[in-house]
Short mmCIF file of C-alpha atoms and ligand atoms in Angstrom, two decimals:
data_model
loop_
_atom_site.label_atom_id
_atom_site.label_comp_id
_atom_site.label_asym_id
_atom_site.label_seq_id
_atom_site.Cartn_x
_atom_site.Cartn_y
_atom_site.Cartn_z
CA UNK A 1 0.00 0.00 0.00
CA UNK A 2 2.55 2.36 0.98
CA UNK A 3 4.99 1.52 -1.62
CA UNK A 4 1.82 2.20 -4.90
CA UNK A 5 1.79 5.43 -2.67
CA UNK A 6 5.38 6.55 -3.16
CA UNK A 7 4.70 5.10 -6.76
CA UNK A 8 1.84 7.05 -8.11
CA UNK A 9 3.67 10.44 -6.35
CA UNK A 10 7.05 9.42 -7.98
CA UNK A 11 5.11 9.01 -11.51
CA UNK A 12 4.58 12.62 -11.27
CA UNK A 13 8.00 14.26 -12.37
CA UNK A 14 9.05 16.52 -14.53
CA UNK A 15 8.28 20.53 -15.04
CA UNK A 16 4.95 21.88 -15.89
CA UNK A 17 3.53 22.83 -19.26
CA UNK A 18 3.89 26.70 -19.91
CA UNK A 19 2.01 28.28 -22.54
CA UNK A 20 3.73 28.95 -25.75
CA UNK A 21 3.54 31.70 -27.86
CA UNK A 22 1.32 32.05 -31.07
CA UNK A 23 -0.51 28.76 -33.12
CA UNK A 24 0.53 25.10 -32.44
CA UNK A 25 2.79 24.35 -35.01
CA UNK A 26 0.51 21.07 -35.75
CA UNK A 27 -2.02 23.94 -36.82
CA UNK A 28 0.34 26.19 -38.48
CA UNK A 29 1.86 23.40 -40.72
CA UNK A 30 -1.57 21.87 -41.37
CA UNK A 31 -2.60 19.55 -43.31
CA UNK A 32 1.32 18.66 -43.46
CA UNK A 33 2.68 17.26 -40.04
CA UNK A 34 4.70 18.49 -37.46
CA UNK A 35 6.21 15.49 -35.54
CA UNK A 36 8.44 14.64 -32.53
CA UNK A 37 10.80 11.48 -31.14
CA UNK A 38 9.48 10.56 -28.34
CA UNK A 39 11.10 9.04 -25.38
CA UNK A 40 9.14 6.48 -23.83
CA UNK A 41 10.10 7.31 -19.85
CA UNK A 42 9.10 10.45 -20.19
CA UNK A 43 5.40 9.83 -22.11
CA UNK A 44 5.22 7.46 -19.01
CA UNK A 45 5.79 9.77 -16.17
CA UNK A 46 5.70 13.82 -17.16
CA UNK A 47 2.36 14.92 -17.41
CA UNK A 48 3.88 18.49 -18.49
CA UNK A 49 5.51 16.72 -21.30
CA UNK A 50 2.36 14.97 -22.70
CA UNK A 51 0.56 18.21 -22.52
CA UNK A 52 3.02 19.76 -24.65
CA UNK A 53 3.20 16.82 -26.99
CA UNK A 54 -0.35 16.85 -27.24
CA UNK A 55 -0.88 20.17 -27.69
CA UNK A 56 1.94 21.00 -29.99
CA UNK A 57 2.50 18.20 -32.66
CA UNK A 58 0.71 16.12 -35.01
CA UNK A 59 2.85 13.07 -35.67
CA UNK A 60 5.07 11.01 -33.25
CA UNK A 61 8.07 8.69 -33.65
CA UNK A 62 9.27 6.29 -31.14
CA UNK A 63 12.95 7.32 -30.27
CA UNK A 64 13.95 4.21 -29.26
CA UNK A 65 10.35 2.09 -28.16
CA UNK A 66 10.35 0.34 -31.86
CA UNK A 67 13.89 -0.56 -32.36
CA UNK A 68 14.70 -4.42 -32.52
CA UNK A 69 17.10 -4.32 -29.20
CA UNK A 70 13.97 -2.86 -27.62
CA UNK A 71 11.10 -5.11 -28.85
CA UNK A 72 13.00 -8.13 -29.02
CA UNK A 73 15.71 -8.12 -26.54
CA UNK A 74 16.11 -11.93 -26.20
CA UNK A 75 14.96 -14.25 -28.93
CA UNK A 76 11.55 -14.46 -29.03
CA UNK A 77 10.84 -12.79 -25.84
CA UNK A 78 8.76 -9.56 -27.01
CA UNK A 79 8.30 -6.41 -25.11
CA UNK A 80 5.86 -3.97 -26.87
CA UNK A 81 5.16 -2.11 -23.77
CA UNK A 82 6.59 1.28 -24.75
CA UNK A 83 5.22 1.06 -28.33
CA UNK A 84 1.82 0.24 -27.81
CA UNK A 85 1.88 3.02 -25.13
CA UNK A 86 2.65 5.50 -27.83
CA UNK A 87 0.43 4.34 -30.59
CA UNK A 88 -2.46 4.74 -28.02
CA UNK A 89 -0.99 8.21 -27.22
CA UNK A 90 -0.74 9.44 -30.68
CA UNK A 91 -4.46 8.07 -31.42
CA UNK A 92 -5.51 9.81 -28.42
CA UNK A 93 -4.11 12.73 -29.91
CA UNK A 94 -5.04 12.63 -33.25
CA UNK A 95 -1.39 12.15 -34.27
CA UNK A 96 0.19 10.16 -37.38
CA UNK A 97 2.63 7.14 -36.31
CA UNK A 98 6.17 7.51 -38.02
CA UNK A 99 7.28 4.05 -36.80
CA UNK A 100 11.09 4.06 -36.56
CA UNK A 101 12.93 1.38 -37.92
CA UNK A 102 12.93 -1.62 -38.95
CA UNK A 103 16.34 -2.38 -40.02
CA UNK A 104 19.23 -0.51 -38.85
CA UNK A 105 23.33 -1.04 -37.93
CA UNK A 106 22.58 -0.13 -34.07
CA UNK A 107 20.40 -1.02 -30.92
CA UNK A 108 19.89 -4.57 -32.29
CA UNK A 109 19.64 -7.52 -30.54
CA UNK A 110 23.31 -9.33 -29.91
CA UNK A 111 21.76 -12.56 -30.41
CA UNK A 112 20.79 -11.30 -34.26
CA UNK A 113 24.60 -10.21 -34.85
CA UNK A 114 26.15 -13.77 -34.02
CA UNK A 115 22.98 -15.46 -36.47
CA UNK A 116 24.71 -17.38 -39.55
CA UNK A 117 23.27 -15.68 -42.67
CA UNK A 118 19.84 -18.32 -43.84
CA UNK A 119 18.68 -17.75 -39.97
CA UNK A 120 19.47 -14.10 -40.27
CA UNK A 121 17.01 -13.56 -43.02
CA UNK A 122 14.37 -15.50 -41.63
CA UNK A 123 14.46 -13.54 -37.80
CA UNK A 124 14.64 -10.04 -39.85
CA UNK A 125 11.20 -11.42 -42.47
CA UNK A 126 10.12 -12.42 -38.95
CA UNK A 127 10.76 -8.92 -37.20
CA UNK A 128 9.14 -6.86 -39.99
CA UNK A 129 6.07 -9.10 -40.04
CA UNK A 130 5.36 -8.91 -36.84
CA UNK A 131 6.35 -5.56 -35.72
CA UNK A 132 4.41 -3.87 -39.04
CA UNK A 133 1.01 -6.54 -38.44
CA UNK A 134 1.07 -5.36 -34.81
CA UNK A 135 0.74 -1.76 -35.99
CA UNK A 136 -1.48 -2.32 -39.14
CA UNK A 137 -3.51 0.59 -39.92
CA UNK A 138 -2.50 2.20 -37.24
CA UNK A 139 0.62 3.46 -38.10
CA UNK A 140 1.13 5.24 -41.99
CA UNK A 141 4.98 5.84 -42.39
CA UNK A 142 7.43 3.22 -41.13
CA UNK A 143 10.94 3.60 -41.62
CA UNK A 144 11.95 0.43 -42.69
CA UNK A 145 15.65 0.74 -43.81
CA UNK A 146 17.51 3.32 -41.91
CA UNK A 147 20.90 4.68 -42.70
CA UNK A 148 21.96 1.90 -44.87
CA UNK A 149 24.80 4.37 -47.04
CA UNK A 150 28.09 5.33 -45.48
CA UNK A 151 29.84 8.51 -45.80
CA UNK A 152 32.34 8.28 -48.38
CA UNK A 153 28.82 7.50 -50.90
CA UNK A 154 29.04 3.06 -50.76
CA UNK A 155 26.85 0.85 -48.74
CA UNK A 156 26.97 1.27 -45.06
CA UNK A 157 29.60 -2.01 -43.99
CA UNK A 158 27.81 -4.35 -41.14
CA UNK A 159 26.96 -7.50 -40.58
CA UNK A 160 23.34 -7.35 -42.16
CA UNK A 161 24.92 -6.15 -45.69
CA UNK A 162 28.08 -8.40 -44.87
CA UNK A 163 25.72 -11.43 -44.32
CA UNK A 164 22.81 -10.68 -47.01
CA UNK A 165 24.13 -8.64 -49.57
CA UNK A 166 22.97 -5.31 -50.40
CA UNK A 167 19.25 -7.30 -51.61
CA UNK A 168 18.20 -6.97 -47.98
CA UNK A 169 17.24 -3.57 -48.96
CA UNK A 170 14.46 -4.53 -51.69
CA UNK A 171 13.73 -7.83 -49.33
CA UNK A 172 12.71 -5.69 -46.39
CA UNK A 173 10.48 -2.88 -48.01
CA UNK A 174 8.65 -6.10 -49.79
CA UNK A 175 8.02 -7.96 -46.60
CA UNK A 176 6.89 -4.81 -45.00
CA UNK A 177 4.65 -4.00 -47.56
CA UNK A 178 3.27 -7.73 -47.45
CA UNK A 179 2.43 -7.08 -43.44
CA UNK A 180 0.60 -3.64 -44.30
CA UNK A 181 -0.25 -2.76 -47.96
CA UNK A 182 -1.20 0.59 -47.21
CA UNK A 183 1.47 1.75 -44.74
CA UNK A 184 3.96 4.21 -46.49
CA UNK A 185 7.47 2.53 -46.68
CA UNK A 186 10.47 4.73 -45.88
CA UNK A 187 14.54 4.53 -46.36
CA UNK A 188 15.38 7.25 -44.17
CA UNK A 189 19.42 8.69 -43.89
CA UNK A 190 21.66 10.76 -41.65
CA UNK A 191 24.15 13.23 -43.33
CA UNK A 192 22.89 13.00 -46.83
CA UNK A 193 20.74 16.74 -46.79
CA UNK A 194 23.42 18.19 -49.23
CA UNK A 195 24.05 17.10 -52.74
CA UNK A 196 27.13 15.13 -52.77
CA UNK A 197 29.09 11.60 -52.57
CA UNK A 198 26.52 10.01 -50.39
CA UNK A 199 22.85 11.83 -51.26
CA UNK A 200 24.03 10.79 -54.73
CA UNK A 201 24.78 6.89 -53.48
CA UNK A 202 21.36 7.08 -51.67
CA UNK A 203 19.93 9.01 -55.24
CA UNK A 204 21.17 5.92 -57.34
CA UNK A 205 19.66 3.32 -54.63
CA UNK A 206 16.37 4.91 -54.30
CA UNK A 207 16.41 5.39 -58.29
CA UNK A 208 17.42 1.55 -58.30
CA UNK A 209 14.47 0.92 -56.21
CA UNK A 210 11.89 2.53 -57.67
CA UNK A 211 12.33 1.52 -60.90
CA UNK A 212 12.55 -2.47 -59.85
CA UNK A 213 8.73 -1.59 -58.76
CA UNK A 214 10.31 -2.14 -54.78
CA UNK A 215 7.85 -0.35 -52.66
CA UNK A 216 9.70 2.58 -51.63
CA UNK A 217 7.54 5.68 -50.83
CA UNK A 218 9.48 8.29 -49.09
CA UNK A 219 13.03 9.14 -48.61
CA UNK A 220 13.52 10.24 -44.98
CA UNK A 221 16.36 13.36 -44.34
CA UNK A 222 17.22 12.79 -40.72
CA UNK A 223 18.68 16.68 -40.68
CA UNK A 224 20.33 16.59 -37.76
CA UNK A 225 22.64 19.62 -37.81
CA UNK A 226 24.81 22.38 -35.56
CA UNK A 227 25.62 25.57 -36.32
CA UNK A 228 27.08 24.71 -39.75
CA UNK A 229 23.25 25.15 -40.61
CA UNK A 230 21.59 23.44 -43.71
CA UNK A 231 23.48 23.10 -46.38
CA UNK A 232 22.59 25.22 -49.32
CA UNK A 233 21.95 22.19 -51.40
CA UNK A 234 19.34 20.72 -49.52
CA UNK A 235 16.17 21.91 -51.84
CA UNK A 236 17.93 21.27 -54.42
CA UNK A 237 18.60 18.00 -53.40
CA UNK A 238 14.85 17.31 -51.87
CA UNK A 239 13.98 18.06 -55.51
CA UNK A 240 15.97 15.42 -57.02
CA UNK A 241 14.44 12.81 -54.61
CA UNK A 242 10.95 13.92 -55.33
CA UNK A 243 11.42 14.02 -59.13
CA UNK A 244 11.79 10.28 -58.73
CA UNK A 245 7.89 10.09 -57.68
CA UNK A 246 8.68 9.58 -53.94
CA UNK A 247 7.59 11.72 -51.18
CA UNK A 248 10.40 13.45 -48.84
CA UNK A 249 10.37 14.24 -45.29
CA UNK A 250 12.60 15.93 -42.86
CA UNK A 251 12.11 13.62 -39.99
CA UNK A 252 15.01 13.77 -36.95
CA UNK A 253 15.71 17.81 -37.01
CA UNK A 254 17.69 19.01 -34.27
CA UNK A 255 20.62 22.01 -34.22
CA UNK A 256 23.26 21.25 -31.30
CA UNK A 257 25.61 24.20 -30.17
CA UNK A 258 28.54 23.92 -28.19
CA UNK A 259 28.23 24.25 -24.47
CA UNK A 260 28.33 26.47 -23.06
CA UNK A 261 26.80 28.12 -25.71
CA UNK A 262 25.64 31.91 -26.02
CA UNK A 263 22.56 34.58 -26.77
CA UNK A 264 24.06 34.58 -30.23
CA UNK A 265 24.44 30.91 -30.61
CA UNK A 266 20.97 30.62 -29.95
CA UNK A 267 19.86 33.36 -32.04
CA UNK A 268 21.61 31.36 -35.33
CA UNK A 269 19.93 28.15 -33.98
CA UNK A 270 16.73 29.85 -34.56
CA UNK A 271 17.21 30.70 -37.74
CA UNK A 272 18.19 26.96 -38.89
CA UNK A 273 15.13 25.58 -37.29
CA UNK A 274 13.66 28.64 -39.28
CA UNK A 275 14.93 27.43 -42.78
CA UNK A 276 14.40 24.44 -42.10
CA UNK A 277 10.99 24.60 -41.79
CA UNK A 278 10.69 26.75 -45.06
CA UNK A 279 13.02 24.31 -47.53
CA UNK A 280 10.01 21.86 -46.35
CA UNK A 281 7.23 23.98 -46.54
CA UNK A 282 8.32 25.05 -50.16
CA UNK A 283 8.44 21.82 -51.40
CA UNK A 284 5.19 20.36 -52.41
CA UNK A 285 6.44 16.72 -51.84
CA UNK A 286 7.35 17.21 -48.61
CA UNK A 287 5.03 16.22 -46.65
CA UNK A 288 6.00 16.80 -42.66
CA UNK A 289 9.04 17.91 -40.31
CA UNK A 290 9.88 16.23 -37.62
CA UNK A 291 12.21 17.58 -34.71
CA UNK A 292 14.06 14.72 -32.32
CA UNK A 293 12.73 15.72 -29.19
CA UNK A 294 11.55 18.74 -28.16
CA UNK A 295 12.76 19.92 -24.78
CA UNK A 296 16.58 19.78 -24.08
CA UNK A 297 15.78 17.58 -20.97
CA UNK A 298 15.24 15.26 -23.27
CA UNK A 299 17.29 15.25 -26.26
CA UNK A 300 20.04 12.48 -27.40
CA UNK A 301 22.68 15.20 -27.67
CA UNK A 302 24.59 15.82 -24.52
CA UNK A 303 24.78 11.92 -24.31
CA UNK A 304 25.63 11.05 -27.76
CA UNK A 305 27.74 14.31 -28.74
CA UNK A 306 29.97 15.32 -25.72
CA UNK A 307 30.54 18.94 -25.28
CA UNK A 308 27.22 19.85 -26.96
CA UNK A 309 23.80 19.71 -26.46
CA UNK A 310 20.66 22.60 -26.46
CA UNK A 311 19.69 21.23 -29.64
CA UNK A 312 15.77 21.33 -29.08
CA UNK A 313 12.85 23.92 -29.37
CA UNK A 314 12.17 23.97 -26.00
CA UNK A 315 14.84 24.31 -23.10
CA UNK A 316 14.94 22.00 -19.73
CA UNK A 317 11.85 24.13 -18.32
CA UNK A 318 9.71 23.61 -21.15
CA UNK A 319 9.81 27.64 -22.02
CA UNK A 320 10.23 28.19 -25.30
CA UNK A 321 13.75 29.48 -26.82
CA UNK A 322 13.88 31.65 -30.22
CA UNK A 323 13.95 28.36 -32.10
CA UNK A 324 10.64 27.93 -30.90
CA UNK A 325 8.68 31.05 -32.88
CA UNK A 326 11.46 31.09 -35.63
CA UNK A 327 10.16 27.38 -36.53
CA UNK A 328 6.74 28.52 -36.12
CA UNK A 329 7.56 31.04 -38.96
CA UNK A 330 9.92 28.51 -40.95
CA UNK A 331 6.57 26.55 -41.26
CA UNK A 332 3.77 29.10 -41.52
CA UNK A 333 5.80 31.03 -44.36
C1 XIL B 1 19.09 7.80 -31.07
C2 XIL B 1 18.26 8.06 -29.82
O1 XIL B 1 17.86 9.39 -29.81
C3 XIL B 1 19.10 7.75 -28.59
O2 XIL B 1 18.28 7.81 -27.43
C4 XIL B 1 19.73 6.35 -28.68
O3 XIL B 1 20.60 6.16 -27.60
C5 XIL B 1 20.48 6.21 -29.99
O4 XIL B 1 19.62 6.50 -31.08
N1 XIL B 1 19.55 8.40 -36.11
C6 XIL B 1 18.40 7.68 -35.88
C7 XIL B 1 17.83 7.61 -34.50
O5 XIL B 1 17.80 7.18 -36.83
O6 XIL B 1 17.19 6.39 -34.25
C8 XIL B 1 18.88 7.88 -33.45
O7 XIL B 1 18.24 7.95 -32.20
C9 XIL B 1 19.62 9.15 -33.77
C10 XIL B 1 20.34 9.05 -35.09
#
């Protein structure tokens, strides 16, 4: 008794919603999407976080709730908890499901690195069948391959492509589209927002693709970025991609500075959330944005990229920094 006590208090964490300034952006950007990553723990426990999710954004992703390492941890053993939680959250909500990703170089399961190749195949047709039935009709964009190209403009080296060949590409968007017909199917890629060696590697797959009738529908530009900005060539580029027939989305946008970082640092921040919004909003096959995390208390930066962080709309308090309205005005035009 006591303990559920110190429980259900505990479950309440996290700062209160404040109210931000002008439209929602899910209103401003209507009928496109504005989405969010969001971390599972803190859907779970901060109310003022699901306000603001709620209130602001009209699309999800999972950050990490979907991910193989997450749903399927030992073989066979599934845990769906934190996805199901968000899929009822977003329907709550009225928000589209970008589920986030099938098939990927990190957070997979060890025991589906040491598989020998025949068994490898069959446990990734048997991830994608499951994971996409579970979510049938309830979730319209999956990213199903996820930064499969590597820098330098080849295919990404790991054990998937080392063990499959580079046809576990075409064999995953088919055996996703065989679990949900109607779902959009996504290749989505980090680093690849500017025309060069590996856009045009990622061009020349998704080209490949398409024209072998594979059921790709969008090409996903992750558009994580710092103060170098967004590259000139990015709508450019986005119009390359959608000259192929697929949509384009900008789906993991975030702008780290350096810490500590200053008025002025912030102030250029705000203008590449700004842009950003606008190279999407001025191209009529792009069809959302979607920012990874929104609130620097929650934000894969500081963690991932030591030294930086402050990459989000929203700072630690949930108040709103000039990256907040600037976006607003990237989107609204
Ligand atoms: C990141 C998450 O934000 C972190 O919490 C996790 O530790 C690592 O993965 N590209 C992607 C995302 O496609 O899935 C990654 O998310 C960030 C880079």
């Amino acid at each position: 008794m006591l303990f559920s006590v110190i429980a259900a208090v505990q479950k309440r964490v996290g700062p209160d919603a404040k109210p931000l300034p002008g439209r929602a952006l899910r209103d401003v950007f209507a009928p496109r999407y504005v989405g969010t990553a969001v971390d599972a723990t803190a859907l779970d426990r901060e109310p003022g976080y699901r306000e603001v999710l709620a209130q602001q954004f009209s699309a999800v992703t999972p950050e990490n709730a979907m991910k193989w390492a997450v749903v399927e941890p030992s073989r066979g053993k599934r845990d769906w908890s934190g996805a199901d939680a968000l899929v009822t959250f977003a329907a709550r909500h009225d928000q589209r499901v970008r589920g986030h990703t099938l098939v990927w170089y990190a957070q997979n399961p060890s025991w589906v690195e040491s598989l020998p190749a025949d068994e490898l195949r069959d446990a990734l047709r048997e991830h994608i069948r499951l994971t996409v039935d579970r979510f049938r009709g309830r979730i319209r964009d999956w990213d199903v391959v996820n930064e499969a190209i590597s820098d330098d403009g080849g295919m990404r080296r790991w054990f998937m492509l080392d063990k499959l060949g580079a046809g576990y590409i075409a064999d995953a968007f088919n055996w996703a589209r065989d679990a949900d017909p109607d779902a959009r199917l996504w290749i989505n890629e980090i680093g690849a927002e500017s025309i060069g060696p590996k856009s045009d590697k990622l061009y020349d797959v998704v080209k490949r693709l398409v024209a072998d009738g594979v059921p790709v529908g969008g090409v996903g530009f992750q558009t994580h970025t710092n103060l170098d900005g967004i590259p000139p060539s990015f709508a450019e580029n986005l119009r390359r991609f959608a000259a192929l027939g697929v949509k384009v989305a900008i789906t993991e946008l975030d702008v780290a500075l350096p810490e500590p970082f200053t008025a002025a640092d912030e102030d250029r921040q705000a203008q590449i959330y700004e842009q950003a919004g606008k190279v999407c909003r001025e191209q009529p096959a792009c069809v959302g944005v979607t920012v990874w995390g929104f609130t620097d208390r929650h934000s894969w930066i500081p963690a991932n990229q030591p030294g930086n962080g402050d990459a989000t709309l929203l700072d630690g308090d949930l108040n709103p920094k000039p990256a907040f309205t600037a976006f607003q005005r990237g989107l609204r035009g």
